[in-house]
Every structure is written in structure tokens, then in C-alpha cells.
CSV table of C-alpha atoms and ligand atoms in Angstrom, one decimal:
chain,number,residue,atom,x,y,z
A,278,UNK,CA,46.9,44.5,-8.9
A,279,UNK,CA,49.0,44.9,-11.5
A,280,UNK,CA,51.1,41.5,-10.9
A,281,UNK,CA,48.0,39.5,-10.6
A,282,UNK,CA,47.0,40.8,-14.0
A,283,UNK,CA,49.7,40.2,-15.1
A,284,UNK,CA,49.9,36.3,-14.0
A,285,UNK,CA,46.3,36.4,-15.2
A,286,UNK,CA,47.0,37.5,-18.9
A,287,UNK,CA,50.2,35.3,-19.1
A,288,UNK,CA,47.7,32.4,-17.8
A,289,UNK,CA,45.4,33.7,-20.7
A,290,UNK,CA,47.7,33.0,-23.3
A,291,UNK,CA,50.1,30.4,-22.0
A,292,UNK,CA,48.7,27.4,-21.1
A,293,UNK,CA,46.1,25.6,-23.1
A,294,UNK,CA,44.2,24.0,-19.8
A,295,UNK,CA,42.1,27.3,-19.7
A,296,UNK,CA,39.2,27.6,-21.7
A,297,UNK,CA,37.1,31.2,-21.3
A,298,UNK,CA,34.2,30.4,-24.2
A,299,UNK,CA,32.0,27.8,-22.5
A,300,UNK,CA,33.0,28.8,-18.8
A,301,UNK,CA,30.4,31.0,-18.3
A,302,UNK,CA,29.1,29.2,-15.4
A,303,UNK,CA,32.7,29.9,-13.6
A,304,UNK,CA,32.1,33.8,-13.8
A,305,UNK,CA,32.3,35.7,-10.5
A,306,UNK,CA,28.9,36.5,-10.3
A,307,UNK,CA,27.8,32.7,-11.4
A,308,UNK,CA,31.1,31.5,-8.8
A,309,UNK,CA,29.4,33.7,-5.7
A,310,UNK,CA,26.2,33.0,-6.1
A,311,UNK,CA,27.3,29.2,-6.0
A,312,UNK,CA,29.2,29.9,-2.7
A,313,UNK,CA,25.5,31.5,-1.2
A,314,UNK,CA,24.3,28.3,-2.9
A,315,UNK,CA,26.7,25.7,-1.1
A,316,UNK,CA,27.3,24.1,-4.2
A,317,UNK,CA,31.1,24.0,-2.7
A,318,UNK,CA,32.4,22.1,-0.5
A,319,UNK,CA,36.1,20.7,0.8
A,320,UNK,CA,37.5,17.6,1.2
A,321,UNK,CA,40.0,16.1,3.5
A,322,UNK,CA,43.3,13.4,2.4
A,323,UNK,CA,45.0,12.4,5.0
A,324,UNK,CA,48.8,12.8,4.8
A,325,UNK,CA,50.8,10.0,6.5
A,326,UNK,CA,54.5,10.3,8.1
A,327,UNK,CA,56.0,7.1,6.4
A,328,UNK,CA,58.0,5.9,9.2
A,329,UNK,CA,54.8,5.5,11.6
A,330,UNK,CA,52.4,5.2,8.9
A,331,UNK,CA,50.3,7.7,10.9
A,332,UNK,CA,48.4,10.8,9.7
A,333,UNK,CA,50.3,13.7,10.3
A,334,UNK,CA,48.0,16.2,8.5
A,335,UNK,CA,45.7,16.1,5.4
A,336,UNK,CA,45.1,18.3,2.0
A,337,UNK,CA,41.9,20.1,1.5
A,338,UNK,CA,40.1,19.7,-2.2
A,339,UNK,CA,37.9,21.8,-3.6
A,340,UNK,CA,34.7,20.1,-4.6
A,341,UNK,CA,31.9,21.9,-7.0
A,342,UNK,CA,28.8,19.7,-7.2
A,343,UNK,CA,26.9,22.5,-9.9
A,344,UNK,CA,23.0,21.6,-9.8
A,345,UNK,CA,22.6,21.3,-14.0
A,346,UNK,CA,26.5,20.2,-14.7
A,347,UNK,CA,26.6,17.8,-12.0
A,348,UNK,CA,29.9,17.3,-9.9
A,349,UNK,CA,33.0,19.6,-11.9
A,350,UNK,CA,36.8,18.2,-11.2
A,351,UNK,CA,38.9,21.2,-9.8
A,352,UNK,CA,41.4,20.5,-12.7
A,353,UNK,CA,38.1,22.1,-15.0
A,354,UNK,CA,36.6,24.3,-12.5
A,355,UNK,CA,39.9,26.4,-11.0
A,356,UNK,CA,41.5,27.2,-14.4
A,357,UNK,CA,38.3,29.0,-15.8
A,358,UNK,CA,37.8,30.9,-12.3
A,359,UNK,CA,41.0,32.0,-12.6
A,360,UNK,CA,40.7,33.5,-15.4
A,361,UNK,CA,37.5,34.6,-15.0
A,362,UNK,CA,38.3,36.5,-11.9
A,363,UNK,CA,36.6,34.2,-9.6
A,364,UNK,CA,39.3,33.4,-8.3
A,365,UNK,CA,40.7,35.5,-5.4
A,366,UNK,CA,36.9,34.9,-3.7
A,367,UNK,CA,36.6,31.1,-4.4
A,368,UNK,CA,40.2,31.2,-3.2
A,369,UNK,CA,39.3,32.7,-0.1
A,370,UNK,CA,36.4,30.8,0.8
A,371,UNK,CA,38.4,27.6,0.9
A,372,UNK,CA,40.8,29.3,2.9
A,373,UNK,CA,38.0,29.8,5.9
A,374,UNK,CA,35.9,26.9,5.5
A,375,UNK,CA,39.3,24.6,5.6
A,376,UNK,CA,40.9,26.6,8.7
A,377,UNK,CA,37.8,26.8,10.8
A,378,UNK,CA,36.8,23.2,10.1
A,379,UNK,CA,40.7,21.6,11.2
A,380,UNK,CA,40.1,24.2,14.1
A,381,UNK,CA,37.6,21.8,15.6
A,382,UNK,CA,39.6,18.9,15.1
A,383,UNK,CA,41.3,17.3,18.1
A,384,UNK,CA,43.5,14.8,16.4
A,385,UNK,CA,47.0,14.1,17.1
A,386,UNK,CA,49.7,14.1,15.1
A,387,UNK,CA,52.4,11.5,15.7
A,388,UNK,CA,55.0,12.3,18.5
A,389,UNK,CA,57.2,14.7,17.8
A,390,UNK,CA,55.6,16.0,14.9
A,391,UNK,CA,54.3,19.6,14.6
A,392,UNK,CA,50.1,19.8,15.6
A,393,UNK,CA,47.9,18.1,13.0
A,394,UNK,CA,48.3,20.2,9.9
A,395,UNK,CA,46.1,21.2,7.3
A,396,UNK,CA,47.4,22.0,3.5
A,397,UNK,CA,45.7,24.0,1.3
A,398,UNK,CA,46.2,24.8,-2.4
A,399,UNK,CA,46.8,28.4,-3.2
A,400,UNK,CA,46.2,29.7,-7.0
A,401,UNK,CA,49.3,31.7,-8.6
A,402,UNK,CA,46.9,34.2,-9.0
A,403,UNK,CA,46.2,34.6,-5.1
A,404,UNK,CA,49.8,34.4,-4.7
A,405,UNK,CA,50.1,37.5,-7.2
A,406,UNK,CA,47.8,40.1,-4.7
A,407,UNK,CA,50.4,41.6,-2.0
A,408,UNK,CA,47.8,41.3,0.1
A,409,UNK,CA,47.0,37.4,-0.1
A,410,UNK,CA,50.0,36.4,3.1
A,411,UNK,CA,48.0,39.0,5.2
A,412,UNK,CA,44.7,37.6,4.5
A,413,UNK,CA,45.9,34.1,5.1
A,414,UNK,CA,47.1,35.4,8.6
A,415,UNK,CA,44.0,37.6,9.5
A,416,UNK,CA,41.5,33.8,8.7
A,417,UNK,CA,44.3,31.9,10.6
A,418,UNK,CA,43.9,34.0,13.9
A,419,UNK,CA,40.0,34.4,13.3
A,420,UNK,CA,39.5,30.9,12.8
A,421,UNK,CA,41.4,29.7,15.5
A,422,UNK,CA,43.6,26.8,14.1
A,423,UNK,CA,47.1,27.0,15.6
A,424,UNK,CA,50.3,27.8,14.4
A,425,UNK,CA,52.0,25.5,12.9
A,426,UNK,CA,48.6,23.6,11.4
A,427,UNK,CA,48.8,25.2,8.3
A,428,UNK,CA,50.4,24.9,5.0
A,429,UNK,CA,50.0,26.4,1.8
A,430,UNK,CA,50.6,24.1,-1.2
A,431,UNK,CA,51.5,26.1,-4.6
A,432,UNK,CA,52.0,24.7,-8.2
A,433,UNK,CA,55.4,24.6,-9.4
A,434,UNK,CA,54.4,26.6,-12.6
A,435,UNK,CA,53.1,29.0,-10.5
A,436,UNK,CA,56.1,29.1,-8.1
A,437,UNK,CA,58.7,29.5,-11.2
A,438,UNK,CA,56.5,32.5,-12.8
A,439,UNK,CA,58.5,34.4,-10.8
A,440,UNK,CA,56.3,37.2,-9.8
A,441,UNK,CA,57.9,39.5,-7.2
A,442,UNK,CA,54.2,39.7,-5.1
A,443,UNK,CA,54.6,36.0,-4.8
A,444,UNK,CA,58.1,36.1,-3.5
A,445,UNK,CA,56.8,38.1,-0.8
A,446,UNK,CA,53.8,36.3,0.3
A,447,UNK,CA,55.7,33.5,0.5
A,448,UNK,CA,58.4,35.0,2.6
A,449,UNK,CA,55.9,36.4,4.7
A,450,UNK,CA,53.9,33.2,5.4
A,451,UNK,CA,57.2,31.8,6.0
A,452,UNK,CA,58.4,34.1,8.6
A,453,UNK,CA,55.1,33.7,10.0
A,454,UNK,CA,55.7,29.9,10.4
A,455,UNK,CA,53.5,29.0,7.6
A,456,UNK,CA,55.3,26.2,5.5
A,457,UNK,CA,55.0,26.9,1.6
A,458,UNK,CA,54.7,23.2,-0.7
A,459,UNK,CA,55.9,23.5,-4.0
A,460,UNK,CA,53.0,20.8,-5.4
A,461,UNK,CA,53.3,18.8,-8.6
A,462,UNK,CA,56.9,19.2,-8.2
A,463,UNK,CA,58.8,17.5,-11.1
A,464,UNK,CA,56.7,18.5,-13.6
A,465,UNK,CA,57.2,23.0,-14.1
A,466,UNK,CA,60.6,23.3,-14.6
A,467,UNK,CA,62.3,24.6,-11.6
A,468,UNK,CA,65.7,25.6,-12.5
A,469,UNK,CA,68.4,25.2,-9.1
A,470,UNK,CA,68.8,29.1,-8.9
A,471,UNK,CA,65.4,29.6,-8.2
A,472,UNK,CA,65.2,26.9,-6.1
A,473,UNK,CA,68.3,27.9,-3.8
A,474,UNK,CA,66.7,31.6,-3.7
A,475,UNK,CA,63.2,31.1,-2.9
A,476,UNK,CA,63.7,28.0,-0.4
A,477,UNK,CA,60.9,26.2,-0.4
A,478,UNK,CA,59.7,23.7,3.2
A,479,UNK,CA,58.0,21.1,1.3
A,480,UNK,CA,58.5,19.7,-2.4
A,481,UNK,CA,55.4,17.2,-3.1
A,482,UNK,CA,56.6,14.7,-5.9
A,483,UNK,CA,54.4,14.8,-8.5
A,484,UNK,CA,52.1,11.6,-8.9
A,485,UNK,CA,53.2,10.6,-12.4
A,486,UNK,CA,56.7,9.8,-11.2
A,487,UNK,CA,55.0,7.8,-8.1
A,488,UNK,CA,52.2,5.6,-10.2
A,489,UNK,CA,56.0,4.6,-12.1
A,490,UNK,CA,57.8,3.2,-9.3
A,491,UNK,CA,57.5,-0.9,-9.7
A,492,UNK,CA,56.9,-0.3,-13.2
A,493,UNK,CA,59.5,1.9,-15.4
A,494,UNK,CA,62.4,1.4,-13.9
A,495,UNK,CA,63.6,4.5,-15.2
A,496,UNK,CA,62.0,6.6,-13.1
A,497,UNK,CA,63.6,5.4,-9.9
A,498,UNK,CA,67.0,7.3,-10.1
A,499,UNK,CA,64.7,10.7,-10.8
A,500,UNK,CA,62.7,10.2,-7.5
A,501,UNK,CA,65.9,9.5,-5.6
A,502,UNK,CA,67.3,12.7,-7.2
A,503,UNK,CA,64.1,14.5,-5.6
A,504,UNK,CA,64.7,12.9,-2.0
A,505,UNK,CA,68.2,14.1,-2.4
A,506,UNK,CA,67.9,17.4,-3.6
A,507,UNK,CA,65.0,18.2,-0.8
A,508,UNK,CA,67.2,16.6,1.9
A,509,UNK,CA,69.7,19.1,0.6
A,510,UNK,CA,67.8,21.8,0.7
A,511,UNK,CA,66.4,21.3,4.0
A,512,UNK,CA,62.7,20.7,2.7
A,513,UNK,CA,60.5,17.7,3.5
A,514,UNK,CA,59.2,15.8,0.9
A,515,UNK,CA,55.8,14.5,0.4
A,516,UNK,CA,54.8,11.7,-2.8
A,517,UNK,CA,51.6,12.3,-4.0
A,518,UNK,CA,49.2,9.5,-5.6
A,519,UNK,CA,50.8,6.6,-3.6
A,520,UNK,CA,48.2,3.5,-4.7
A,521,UNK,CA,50.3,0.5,-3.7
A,522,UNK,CA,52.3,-0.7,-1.2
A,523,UNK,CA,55.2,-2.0,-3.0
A,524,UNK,CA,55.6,2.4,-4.0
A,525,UNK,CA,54.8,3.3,-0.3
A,526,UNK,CA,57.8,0.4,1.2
A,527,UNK,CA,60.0,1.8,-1.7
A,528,UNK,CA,59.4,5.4,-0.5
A,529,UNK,CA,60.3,4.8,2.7
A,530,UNK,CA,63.1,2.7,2.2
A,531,UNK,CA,64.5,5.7,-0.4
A,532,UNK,CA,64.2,8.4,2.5
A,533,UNK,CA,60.5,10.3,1.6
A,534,UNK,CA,59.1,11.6,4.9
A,535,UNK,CA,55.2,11.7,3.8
A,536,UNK,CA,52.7,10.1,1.5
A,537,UNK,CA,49.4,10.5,0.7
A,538,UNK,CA,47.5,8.5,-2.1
A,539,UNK,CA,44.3,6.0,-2.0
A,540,UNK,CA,46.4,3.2,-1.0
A,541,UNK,CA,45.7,5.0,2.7
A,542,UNK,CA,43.1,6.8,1.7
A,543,UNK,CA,40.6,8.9,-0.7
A,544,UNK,CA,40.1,12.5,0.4
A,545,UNK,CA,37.0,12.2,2.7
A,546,UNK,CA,34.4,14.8,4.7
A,547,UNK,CA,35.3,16.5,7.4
A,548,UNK,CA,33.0,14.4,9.6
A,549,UNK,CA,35.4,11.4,8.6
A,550,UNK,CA,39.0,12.6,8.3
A,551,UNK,CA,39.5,11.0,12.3
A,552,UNK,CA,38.1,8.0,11.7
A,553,UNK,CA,40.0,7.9,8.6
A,554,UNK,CA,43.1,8.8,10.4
A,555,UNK,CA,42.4,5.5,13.2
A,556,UNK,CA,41.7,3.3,10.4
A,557,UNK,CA,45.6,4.2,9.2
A,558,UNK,CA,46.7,3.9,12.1
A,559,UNK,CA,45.5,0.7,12.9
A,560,UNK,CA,47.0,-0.7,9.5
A,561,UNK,CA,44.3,-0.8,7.3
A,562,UNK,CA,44.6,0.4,4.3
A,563,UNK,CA,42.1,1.4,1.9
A,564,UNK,CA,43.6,0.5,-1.5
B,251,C2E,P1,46.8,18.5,-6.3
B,251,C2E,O1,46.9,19.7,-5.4
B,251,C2E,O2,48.0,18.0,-6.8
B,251,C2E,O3,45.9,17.4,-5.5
B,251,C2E,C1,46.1,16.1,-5.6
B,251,C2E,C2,45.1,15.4,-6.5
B,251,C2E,O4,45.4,14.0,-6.7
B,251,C2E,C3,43.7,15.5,-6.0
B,251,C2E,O5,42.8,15.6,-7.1
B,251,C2E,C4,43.5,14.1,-5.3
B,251,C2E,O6,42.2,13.7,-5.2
B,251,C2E,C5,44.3,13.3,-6.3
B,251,C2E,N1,44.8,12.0,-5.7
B,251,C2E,C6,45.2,11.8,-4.4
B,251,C2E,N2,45.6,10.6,-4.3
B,251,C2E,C7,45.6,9.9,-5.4
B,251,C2E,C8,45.9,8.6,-5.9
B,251,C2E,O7,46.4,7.7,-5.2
B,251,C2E,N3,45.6,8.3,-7.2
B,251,C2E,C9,45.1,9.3,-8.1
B,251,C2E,N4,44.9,8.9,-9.3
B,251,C2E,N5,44.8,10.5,-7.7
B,251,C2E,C10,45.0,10.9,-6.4
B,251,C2E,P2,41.6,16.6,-7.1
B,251,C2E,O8,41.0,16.7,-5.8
B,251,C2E,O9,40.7,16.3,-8.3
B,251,C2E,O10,42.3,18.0,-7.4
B,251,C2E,C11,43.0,18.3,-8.6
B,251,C2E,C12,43.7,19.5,-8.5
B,251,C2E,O11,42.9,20.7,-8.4
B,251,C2E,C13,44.7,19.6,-7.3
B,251,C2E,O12,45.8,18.9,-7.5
B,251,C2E,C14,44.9,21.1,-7.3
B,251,C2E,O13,45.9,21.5,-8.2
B,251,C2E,C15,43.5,21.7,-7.7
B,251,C2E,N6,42.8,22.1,-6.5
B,251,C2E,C16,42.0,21.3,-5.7
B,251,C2E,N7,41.4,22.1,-4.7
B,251,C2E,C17,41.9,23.3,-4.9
B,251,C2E,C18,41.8,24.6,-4.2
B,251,C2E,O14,41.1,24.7,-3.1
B,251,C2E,N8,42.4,25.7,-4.7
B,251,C2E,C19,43.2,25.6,-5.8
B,251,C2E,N9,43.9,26.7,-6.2
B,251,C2E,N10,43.4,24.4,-6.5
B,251,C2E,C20,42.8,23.3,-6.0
B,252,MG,MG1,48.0,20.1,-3.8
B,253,MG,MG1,49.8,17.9,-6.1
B,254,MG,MG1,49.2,16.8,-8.6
């Protein structure tokens, strides 16, 4: 489509994280032959409602262990299939494996939450084909999780680009009680217009401000300006990279919702996200 294209070339050009000489091995015909391969798989991290320091949900990762290169960080891997064109399959396939494996959880959410949720990353570039909100759908009814268990988590310099397709999908997964996460959030410049026009469910505070909490102090007044201008909004908020528990106590004490970082715990299989979730629950942490 011509707005995917269009994200793609300005993705090209823009950002410096992409590198197309060398990448090769993240071409669509290297990338599905990979999938047939299983050289992918997904893994869980559990998110965890503050106030009950239970799991409420967890975020799906993307994990590439290539048989020459060894195991490839998503931050390398998802860049160069973007651009490669890779993308909208790769994209896909995490989209069913992650839907249909939280289908056969039976974990519970704490009281009064929503059902235990899954989140998964979505690429600007999926979010740029007018078709992708459909698709996500079409998997969620075939797979059989239930409404309200999923989320889709998207950059912020995605969500600023601005394209009209993504303004659509995301209204569409929205009216279709699909939450949309704005991740990394701090960090891609949303302006407040944006912001007020595109409402977004979930802001996810970037890690780098979270690592800084008990350490610069000057990041402190910026995180309470997050909680405030998501409370504002109406969105949830979720910190990212929580590793201590002086940064989860402060968290809670400032008003964020969720957390998710190794001081609960690493993103794990699918075999252990519930025991995982009981170990939480019990009060043990893992960092
Ligand atoms: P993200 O969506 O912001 O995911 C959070 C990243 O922070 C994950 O890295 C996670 O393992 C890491 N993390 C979680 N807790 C902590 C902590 O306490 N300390 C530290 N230092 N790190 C923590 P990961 O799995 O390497 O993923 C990196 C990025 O790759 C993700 O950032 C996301 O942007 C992208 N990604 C991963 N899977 C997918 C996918 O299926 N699709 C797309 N489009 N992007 C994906
Ligand atoms: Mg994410
Ligand atoms: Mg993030
Ligand atoms: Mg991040």
C-alpha cells in the first residue's frame, strides 16, 4: 500500500537504526524460510497491577535464535525486516503464535481487572496496511483468546508518523475493544495535539526514565508529569524496565497502575509464564 511504502521509505532514510547492506539474512525469503524453520519463537513478561503486585497480563517478545548467527536481539532483527519487507509476515506470525498460545492459558487476572491480557508489539509498518486491524480481528476470533485479552503495543515514533492507515487501525481495534499502548513513551516526541486527537489506552513509560528513579533526581518531576498527563487523559500507564524495588514502591506511591521489569520478572516460555505469575504473587521477586 501506498502508506506502508511510504512509512517504509521514510524509515529508509530517517532513522539510522536500520541497516539494509549486511541484512541479507532478514530478507523475506531468508525471514519465511526461518518461520518453516522455527528459528522463532515468543516470549512471555509478566505485567503486574502495582497495587496487588499480581500479574495482570504479560508482553510477548520476539525471539530469533538463527542457526550460523546465533540468538539476534529484536532491536537488530525487526529494523532490517522492516525494511526488507519481512515484515508484515514476521508481524503476523507473532500475532497467531501469541494469541493462540494465551488462548490456552487459564490464569486469573486480579479481581476486578479485565481477563488476563496479552500485549503484543505491532511495527509502524503493519500499522500502515488498512488491512492490518482486520487481520488482528480475523486471528483473535480464530484463535480463540477473549475479548478484552489483547493489546497492541506501538512505538511512539511510529504513533507520531502520523499516517492516516494507522489512525484507522487504531480506531478500529479500539472500537473493537482492543486497547492500543503507545510503548517507549517519552522518548518520540508526541506533541499534546496529537495526543488529545488520537487518544491513546495505555502510555508505557519508557525504561530510561524508570532505571533513573533513586538515582537522578531530575527525572522524578518528568515521570510524575507522565502519571498525570495519562490520568488526564484517561489512559493507564504501565513503567517499563522496573529492576528495583525502591523504583517499583516509588511507582506506586506516584499513582502508576502497572509495571513490568526483571525485578518481578524476565520474559519467560510459555510453559512458565503461570508459574511465573504464582511466584509474583507469592512475593518473590526475581531481581
Ligand atoms: P519493547 O517493546 O519496549 O520491550 C521491552 C524490552 O525491554 C524487551 O526487550 C524486554 O526484554 C526488555 N526489558 C524488560 N524488562 C527489563 C528490565 O528490567 N531491564 C532491562 N534492561 N530490560 C528490560 P527485547 O525483548 O530485547 O525487545 C526489544 C524491542 O524489540 C522491544 O522493545 C520491541 O520494540 C521490539 N520487539 C520485540 N518483539 C517484537 C515483535 O514481536 N514485534 C515488533 N514489531 N517489535 C518487537
Ligand atoms: Mg513493547
Ligand atoms: Mg517498550
Ligand atoms: Mg522500550
Amino acid at each position: 500500500t501506498r502508506a506502508s511504502e511510504a512509512l517504509s521509505t521514510a524509515k529508509r532514510s530517517g532513522r539510522g537504526t536500520t541497516r539494509v547492506h549486511g541484512g541479507q539474512y532478514a530478507s523475506p525469503a531468508a525471514v519465511g524460510l526461518a518461520i518453516a524453520n522455527g528459528e522463532f519463537t515468543v516470549v512471555y513478561q509478566p505485567i503486574i497491577d502495582l497495587d496487588t503486585m499480581r500479574a495482570a497480563g504479560v508482553e510477548a517478545l520476539l525471539r530469533w535464535t538463527h542457526p550460523t548467527r546465533g540468538a539476534i536481539s529484536p532491536e537488530e532483527f525487526i529494523p532490517l525486516c522492516e525494511t526488507s519487507g519481512a515484515m508484515p509476515r514476521l508481524g503476523d506470525w507473532v500475532l497467531e503464535t501469541a494469541m493462540t498460545t494465551a488462548a490456552g492459558w487459564t490464569i486469573q487476572a486480579p479481581p476486578g481487572h479485565p481477563p488476563f491480557f496479552v500485549s503484543i508489539n505491532a511495527s509502524g509498518i503493519e500499522l500502515g496496511d488498512p488491512q492490518y486491524a482486520a487481520r488482528v480481528l480475523a486471528i483473535q476470533s480464530s484463535s480463540g483468546l477473549a475479548r478484552g485479552a489483547l493489546k497492541i503495543e506501538l512505538t511512539e515514533s511510529d504513533y507520531v508518523a502520523e499516517f492516516a492507515a494507522v489512525n484507522d487501525n487504531m480506531a478500529e481495534l479500539q472500537a473493537a475493544g482492543v486497547p492500543i499502548a503507545i510503548d517507549d513513551f517519552g522518548t518520540g516526541f508526541s506533541n499534546l495535539a496529537r495526543l488529545s486527537e488520537v487518544r491513546a489506552n495505555v502510555l508505557k513509560i519508557d525504561r530510561r526514565f524508570i532505571s533513573a528513579i533513586g538515582l537522578r533526581e531530575a527525572d522524578a518531576p518528568l515521570v510524575q508529569s507522565i502519571l498525570g498527563l495519562a490520568r488526564g487523559l484517561g489512559s493507564s500507564v504501565i513503567a517499563e524496565g522496573i529492576e528495583t524495588e525502591v523504583q517499583a514502591e516509588w511507582l506506586r506511591a506516584h499513582g502508576c497502575e502497572y509495571g513490568q521489569g526483571f525485578l518481578f520478572s524476565r520474559p519467560v516460555a510459555s510453559a512458565d509464564v503461570a508459574s511465573a505469575c504464582s511466584r509474583i504473587a507469592a512475593g518473590q521477586l526475581a531481581g
